[in-house]
Short mmCIF file of C-alpha atoms and ligand atoms in Angstrom, two decimals:
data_model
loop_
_atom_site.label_atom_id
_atom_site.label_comp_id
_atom_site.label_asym_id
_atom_site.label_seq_id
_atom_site.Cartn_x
_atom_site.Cartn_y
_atom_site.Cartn_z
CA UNK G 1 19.95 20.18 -44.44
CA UNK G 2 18.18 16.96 -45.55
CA UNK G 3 15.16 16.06 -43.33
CA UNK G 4 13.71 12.21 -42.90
CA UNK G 5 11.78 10.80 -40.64
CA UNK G 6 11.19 7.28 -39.30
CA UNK G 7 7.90 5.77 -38.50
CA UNK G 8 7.20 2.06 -37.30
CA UNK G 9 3.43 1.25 -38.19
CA UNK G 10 1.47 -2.04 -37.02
CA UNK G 11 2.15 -5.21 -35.22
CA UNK G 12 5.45 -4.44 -34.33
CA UNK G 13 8.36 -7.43 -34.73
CA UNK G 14 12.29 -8.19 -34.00
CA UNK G 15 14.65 -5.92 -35.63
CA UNK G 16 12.67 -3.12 -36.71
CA UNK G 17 15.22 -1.24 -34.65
CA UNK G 18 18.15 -2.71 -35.90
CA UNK G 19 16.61 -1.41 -39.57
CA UNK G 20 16.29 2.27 -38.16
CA UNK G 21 20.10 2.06 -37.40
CA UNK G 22 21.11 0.66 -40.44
CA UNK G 23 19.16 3.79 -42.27
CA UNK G 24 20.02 6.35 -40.03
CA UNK G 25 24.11 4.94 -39.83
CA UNK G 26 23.67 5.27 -43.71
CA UNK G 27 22.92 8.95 -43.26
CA UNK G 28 24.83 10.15 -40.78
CA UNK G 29 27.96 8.32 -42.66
CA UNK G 30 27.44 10.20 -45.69
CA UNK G 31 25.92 13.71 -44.63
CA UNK G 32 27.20 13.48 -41.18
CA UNK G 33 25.80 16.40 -38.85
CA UNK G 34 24.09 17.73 -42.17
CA UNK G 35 21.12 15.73 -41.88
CA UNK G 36 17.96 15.68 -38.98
CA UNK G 37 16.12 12.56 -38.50
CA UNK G 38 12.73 12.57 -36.80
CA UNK G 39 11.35 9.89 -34.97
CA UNK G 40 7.41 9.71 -35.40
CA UNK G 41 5.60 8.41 -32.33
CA UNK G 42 3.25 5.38 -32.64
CA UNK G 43 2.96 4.56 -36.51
CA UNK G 44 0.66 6.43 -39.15
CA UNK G 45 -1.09 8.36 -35.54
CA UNK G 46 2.08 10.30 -34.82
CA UNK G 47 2.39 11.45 -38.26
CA UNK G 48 -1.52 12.52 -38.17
CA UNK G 49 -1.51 14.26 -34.72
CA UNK G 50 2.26 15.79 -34.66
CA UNK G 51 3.91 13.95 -32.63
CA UNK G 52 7.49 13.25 -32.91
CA UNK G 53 10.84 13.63 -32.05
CA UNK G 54 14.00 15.02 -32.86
CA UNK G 55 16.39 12.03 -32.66
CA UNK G 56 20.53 11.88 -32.38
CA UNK G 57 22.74 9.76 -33.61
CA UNK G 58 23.29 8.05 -30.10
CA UNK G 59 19.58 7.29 -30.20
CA UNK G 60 20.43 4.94 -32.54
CA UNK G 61 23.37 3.12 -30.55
CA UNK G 62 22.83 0.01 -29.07
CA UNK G 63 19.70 -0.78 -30.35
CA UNK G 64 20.61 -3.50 -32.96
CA UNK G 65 19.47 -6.40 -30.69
CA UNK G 66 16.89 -4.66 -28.96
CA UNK G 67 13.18 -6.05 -29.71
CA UNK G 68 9.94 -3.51 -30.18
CA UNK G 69 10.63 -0.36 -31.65
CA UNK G 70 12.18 3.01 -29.70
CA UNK G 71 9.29 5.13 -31.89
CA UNK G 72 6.15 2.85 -30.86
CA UNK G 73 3.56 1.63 -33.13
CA UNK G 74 -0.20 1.66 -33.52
CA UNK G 75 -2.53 -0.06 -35.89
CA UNK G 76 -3.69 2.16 -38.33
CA UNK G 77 -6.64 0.31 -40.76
CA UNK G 78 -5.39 1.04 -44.20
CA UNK G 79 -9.66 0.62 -45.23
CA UNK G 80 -10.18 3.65 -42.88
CA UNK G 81 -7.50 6.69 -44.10
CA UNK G 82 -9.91 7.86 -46.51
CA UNK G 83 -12.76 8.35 -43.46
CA UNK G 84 -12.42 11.33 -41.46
CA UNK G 85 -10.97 10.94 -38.10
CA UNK G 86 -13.38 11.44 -34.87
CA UNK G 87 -13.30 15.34 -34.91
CA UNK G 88 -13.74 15.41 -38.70
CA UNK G 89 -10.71 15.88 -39.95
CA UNK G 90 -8.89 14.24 -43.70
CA UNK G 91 -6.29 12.19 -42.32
CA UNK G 92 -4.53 11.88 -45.60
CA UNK G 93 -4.73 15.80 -45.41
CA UNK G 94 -3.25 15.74 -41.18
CA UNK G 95 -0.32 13.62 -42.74
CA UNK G 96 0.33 15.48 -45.92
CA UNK G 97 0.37 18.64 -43.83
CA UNK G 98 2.73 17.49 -40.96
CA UNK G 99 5.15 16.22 -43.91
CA UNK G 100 5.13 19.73 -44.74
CA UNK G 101 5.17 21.69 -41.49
CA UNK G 102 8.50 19.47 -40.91
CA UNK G 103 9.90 20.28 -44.23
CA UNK G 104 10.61 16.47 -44.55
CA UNK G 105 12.85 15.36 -47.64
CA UNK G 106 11.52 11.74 -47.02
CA UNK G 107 9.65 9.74 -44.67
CA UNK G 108 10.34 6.15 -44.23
CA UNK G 109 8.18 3.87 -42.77
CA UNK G 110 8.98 0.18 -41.22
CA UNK G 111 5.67 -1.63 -42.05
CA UNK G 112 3.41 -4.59 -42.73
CA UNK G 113 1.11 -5.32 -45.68
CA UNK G 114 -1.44 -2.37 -44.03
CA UNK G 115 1.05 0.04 -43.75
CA UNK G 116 2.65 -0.58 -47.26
CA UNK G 117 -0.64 0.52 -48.78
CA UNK G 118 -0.68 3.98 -46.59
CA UNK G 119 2.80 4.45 -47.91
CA UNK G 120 1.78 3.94 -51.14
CA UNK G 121 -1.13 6.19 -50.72
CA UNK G 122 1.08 8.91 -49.44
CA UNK G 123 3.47 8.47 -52.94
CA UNK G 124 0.63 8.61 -54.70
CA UNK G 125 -0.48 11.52 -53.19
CA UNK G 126 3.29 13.23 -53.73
CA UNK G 127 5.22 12.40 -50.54
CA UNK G 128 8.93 10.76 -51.15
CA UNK G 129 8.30 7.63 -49.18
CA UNK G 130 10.57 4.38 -48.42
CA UNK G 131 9.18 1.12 -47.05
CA UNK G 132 11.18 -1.42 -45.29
CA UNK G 133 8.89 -5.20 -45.16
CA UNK G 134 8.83 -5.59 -42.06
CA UNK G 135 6.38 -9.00 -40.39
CA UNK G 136 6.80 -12.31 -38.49
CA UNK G 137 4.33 -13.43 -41.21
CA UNK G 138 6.63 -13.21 -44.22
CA UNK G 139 3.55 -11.76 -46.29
CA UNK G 140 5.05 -8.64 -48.29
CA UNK G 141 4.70 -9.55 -51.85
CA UNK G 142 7.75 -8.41 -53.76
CA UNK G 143 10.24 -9.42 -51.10
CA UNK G 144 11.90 -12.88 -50.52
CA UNK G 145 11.85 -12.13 -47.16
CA UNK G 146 10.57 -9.57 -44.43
CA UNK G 147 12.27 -9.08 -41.18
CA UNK G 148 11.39 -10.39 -37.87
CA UNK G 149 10.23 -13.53 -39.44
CA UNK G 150 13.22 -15.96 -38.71
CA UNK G 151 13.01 -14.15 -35.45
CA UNK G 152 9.64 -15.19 -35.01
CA UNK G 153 10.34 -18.99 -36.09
CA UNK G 154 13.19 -19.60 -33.80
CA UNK G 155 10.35 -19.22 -31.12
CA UNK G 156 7.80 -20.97 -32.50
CA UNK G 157 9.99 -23.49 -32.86
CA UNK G 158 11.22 -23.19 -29.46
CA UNK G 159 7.79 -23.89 -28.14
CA UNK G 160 7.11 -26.98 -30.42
CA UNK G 161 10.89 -27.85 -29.19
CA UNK G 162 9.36 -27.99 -25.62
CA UNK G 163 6.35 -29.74 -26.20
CA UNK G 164 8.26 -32.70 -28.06
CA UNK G 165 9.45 -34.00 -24.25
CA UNK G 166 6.27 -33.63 -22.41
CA UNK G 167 4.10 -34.77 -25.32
CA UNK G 168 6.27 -37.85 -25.15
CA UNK G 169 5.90 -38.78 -21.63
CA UNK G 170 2.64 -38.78 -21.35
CA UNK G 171 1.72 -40.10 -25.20
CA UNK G 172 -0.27 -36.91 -25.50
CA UNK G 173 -1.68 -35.26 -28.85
CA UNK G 174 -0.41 -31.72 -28.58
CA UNK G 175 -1.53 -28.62 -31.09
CA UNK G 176 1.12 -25.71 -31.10
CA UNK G 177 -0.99 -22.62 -32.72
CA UNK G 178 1.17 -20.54 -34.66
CA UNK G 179 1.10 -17.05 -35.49
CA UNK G 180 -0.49 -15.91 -39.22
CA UNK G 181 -3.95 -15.30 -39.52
CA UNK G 182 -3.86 -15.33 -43.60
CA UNK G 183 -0.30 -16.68 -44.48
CA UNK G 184 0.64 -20.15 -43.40
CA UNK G 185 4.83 -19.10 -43.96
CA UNK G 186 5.51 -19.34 -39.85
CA UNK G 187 3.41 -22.48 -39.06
CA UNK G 188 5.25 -24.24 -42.08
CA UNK G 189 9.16 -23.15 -41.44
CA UNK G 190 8.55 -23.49 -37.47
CA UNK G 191 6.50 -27.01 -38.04
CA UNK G 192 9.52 -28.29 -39.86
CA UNK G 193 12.33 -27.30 -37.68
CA UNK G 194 10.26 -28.46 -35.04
CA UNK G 195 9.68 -31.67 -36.58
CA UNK G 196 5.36 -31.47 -36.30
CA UNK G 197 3.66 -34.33 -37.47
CA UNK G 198 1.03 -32.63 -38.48
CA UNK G 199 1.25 -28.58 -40.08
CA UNK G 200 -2.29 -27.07 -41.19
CA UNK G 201 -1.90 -23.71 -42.96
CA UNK G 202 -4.18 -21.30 -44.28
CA UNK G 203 -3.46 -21.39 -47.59
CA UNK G 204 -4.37 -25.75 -47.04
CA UNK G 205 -7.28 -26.47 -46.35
CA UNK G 206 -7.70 -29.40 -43.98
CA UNK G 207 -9.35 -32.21 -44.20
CA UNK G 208 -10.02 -33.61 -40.72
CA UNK G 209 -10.58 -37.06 -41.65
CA UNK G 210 -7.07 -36.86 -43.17
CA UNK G 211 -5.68 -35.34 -39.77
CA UNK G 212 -7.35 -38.34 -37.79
CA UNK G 213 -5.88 -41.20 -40.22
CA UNK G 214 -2.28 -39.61 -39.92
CA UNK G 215 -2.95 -39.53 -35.92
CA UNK G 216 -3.70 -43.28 -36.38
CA UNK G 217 -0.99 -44.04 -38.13
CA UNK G 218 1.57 -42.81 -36.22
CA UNK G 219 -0.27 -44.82 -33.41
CA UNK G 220 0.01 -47.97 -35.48
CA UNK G 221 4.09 -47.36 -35.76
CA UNK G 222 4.16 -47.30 -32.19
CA UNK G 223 4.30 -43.65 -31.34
CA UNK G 224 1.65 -42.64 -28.60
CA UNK G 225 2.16 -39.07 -29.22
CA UNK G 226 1.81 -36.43 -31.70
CA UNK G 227 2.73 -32.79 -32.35
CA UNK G 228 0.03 -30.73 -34.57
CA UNK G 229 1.41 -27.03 -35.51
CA UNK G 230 -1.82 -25.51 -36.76
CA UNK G 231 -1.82 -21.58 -38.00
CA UNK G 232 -4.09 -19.00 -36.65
CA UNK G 233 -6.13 -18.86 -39.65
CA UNK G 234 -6.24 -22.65 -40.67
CA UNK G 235 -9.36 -23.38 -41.76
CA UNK G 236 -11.26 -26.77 -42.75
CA UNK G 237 -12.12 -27.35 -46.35
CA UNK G 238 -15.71 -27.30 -45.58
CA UNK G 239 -15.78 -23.51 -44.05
CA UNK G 240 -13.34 -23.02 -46.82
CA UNK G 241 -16.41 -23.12 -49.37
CA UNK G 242 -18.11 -21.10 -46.85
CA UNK G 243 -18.96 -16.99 -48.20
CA UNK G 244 -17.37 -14.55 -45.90
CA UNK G 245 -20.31 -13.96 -44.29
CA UNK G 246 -21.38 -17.66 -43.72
CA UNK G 247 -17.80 -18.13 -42.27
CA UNK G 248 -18.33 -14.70 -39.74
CA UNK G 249 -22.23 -16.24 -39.30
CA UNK G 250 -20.69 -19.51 -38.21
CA UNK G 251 -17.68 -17.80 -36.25
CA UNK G 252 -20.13 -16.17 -34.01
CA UNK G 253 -21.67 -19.27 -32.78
CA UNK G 254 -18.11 -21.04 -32.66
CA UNK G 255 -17.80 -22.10 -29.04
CA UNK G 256 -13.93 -22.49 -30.05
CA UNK G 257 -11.50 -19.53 -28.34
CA UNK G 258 -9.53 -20.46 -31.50
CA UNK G 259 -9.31 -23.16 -34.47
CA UNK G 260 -6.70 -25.47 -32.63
CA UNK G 261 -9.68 -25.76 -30.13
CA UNK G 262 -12.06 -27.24 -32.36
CA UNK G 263 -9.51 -29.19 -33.91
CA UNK G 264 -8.06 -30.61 -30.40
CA UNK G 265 -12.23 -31.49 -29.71
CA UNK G 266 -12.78 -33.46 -32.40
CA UNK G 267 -9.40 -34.93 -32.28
CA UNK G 268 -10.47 -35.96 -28.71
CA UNK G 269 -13.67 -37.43 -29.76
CA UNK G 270 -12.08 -39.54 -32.33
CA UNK G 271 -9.07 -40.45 -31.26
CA UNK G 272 -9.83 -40.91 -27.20
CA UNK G 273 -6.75 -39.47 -26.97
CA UNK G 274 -5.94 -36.10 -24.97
CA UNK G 275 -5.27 -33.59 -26.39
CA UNK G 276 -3.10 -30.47 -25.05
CA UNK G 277 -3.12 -26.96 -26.89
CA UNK G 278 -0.65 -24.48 -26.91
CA UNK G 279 -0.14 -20.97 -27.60
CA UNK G 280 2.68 -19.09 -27.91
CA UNK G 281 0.83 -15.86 -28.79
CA UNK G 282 2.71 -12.87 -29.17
CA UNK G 283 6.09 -14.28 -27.51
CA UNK G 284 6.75 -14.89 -31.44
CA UNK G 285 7.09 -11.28 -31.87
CA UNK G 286 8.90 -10.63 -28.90
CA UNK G 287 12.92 -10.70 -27.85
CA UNK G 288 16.23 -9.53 -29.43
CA UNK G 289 16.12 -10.01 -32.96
CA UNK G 290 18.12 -13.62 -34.56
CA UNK G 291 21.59 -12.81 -36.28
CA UNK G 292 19.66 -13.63 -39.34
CA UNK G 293 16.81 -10.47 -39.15
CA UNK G 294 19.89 -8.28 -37.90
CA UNK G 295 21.88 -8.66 -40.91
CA UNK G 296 18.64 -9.04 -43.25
CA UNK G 297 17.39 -5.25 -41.57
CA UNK G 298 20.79 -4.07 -41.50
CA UNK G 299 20.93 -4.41 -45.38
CA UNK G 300 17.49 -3.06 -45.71
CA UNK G 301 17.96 -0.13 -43.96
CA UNK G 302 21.96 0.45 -46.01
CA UNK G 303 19.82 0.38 -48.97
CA UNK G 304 16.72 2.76 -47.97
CA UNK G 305 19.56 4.82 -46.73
CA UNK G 306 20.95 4.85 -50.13
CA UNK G 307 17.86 5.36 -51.84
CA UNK G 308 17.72 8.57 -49.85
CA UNK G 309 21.04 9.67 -50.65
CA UNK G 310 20.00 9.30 -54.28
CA UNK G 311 17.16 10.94 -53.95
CA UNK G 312 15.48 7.82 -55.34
CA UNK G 313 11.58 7.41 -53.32
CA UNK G 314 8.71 5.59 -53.81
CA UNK G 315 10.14 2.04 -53.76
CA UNK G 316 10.23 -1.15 -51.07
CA UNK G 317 13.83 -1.77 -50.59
CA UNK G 318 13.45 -5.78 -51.24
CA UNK G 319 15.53 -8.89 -50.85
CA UNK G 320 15.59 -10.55 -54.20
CA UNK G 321 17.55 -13.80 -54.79
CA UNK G 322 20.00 -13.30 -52.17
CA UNK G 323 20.84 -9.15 -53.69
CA UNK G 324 18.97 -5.73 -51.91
CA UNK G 325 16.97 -4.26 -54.70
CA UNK G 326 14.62 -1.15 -54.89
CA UNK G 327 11.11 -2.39 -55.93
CA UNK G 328 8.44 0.25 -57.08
CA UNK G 329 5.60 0.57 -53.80
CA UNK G 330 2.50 1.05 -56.70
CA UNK G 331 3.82 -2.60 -58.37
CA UNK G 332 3.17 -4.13 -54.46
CA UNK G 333 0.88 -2.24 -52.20
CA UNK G 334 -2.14 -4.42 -51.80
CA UNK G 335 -0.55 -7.73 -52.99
CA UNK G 336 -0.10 -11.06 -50.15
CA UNK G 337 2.46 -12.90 -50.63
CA UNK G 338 0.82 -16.55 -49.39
CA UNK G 339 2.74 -19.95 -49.45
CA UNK G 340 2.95 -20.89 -53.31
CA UNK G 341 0.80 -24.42 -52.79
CA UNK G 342 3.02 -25.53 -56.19
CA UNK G 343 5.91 -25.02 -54.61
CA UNK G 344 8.86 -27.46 -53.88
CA UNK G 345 8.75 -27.38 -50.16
CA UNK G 346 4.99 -28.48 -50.52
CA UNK G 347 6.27 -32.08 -51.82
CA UNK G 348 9.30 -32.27 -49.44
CA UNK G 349 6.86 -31.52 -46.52
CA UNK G 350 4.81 -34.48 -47.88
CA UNK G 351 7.78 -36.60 -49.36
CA UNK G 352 8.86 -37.06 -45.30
CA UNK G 353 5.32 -37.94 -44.49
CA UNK G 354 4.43 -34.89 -42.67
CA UNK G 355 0.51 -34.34 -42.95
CA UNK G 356 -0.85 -31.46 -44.28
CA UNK G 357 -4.21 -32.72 -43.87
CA UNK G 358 -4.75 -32.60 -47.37
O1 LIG Z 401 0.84 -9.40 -38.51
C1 LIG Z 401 1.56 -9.89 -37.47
C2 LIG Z 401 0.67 -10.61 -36.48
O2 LIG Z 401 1.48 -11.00 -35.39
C3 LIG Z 401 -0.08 -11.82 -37.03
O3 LIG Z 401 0.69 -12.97 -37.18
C4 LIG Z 401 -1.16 -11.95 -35.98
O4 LIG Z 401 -2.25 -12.66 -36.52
C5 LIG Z 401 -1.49 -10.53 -35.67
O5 LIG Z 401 -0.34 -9.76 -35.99
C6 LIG Z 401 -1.86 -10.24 -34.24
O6 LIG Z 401 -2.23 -8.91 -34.12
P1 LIG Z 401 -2.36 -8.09 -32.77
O7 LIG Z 401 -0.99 -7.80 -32.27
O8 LIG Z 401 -3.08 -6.85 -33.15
O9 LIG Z 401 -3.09 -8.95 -31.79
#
């Protein structure tokens, strides 16, 4: 009887169900009622404190479109495994040892950049593992693409979709803040389909004297409004030069719930223009999955499923130039994969006249 068992770990996104299908379809197709799958409750915690489930294959049905995840997740800091949990106890050690109690062949775990390095951890430390990239932030170095990110920008682009009309009747300077505290992947794909004027990423910094003369300018064309899609984690060049502890220092004192706040304040000041901000929060990582994530998670999971099959563990299942490939976890775990600055769609962004406030 081969054993596996699923867990979902961090923020969760669209179509991490629709990837637990496509693995455990894999299985039951080729062992059919000669394999058991578990279903570990809430992430990395489950796995520490024995919980899980004994899934069937019907758990599985109708689930594809389905947003969340049927398991539930829980944030599990990948800095903290190594400290003892609040009775005392290894965690590495709690996980290791329900692996064994449930004679698992392989555990596969639907993650983020955090949980990538616990699954790594766990291969290192002997457990057949499979990760699936799973994010709205597109950050899993090693993959062209994680799930639940096109998901993710048909909202966001949704929301800077809506804002176009009222922004226009009442010549308004809107900011749409976009999900991505590090990576600036969302803010840029959403800001373009959502034709922004203005798109500040992370992995930019911006120059606000450079955001004010490309408010102006549309101004002097004639257009009374503007649309600003600004990341979580944009950040101005001068706290950019700022050490991580200057930047928390000066974070402390920020009156600001967030940076589109400061930004829309001095835009105000400047510009005696009003300013609107908008949020669309976690509705990014909400809702049925797009057709795109389906058939991206479906493939992911065909392939982990294979991987099983083979008896093949310790890799990302990846997609690489358009093909599903098996990348090794230690070549990945602890890697970002940030918008290449160099890149092509860097220039085209600017070639239309988009600002980057650069
Ligand atoms: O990693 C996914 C993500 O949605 C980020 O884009 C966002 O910054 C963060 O998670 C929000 O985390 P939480 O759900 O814990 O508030």
């Amino acid at each position: 009887m081969k054993k596996v068992a699923f867990l979902t770990s961090g923020g969760d996104c669209q179509a991490l169900n629709a990837a637990m299908r496509g693995v455990a379809k894999t299985l039951y197709h080729h062992y059919g009622k000669d394999v058991e799958i578990y279903g570990i409750i809430d992430g990395y915690k489950g796995l520490m404190y024995g919980e899980w489930k004994k899934m069937k294959s019907k758990d599985f049905s109708g689930i594809l479109t389905v947003g969340g995840t049927i398991l539930g997740t829980s944030r599990q800091p990948f800095k903290n495994m190594r400290d003892p949990d609040p009775d005392g106890n290894d965690k590495v050690k709690l996980m290791k040892d329900n692996y064994k109690k449930l004679g698992l062949d392989c555990l596969v775990v639907l993650g983020g950049n955090g949980s990538q390095k616990t699954a790594n951890l766990l291969s290192e430390e002997g457990l057949n593992v499979i990760h699936l990239p799973k994010t709205i932030d597109n950050d899993i170095w090693g993959t062209d693409m994680t799930f639940g990110f096109h998901s993710a920008v048909e909202i966001a682009t949704s929301a800077i979709d809506c804002i176009h009309t009222t922004a226009a009747s009442h010549g308004r300077v809107f900011i749409v803040e976009v999900m991505g505290h590090k990576v600036g992947w969302l803010t840029l794909y959403a800001g373009i389909a959502g034709g922004a004027d203005i798109i500040l990423i992370p992995e930019l910094p911006y120059d606000m004297k450079k955001v004010i003369k490309a408010l102006k300018d549309r101004n002097k064309e004639g257009k009374d409004f503007s649309i600003l899609a600004v990341a979580e984690g944009a950040i101005s060049k001068e706290d950019a030069k700022l050490s991580k502890k200057e930047r928390k220092a000066k974070q402390a004192a920020n009156p600001y719930p967030s940076v589109s706040y400061e930004i829309g304040a001095i835009i105000e000041k400047e510009m005696g223009q009003e300013v609107r901000i908008t949020v669309p929060g976690h509705t990014q990582r909400g809702g049925s999955p797009c057709p795109y994530d389906r058939v991206l998670s479906s493939r992911l999971g065909a392939a982990a499923g294979q991987l099983i099959i083979d008896k093949e563990y310790g890799y990302m299942v990846s997609l690489t130039n358009g093909e599903i490939v098996n990348v090794p976890l230690s070549e990945v775990a602890g890697k970002l994969k940030g918008v290449d600055i160099d890149s092509s769609i860097i220039t085209e962004v600017q070639n239309m006249g988009i600002s980057l406030g650069i």
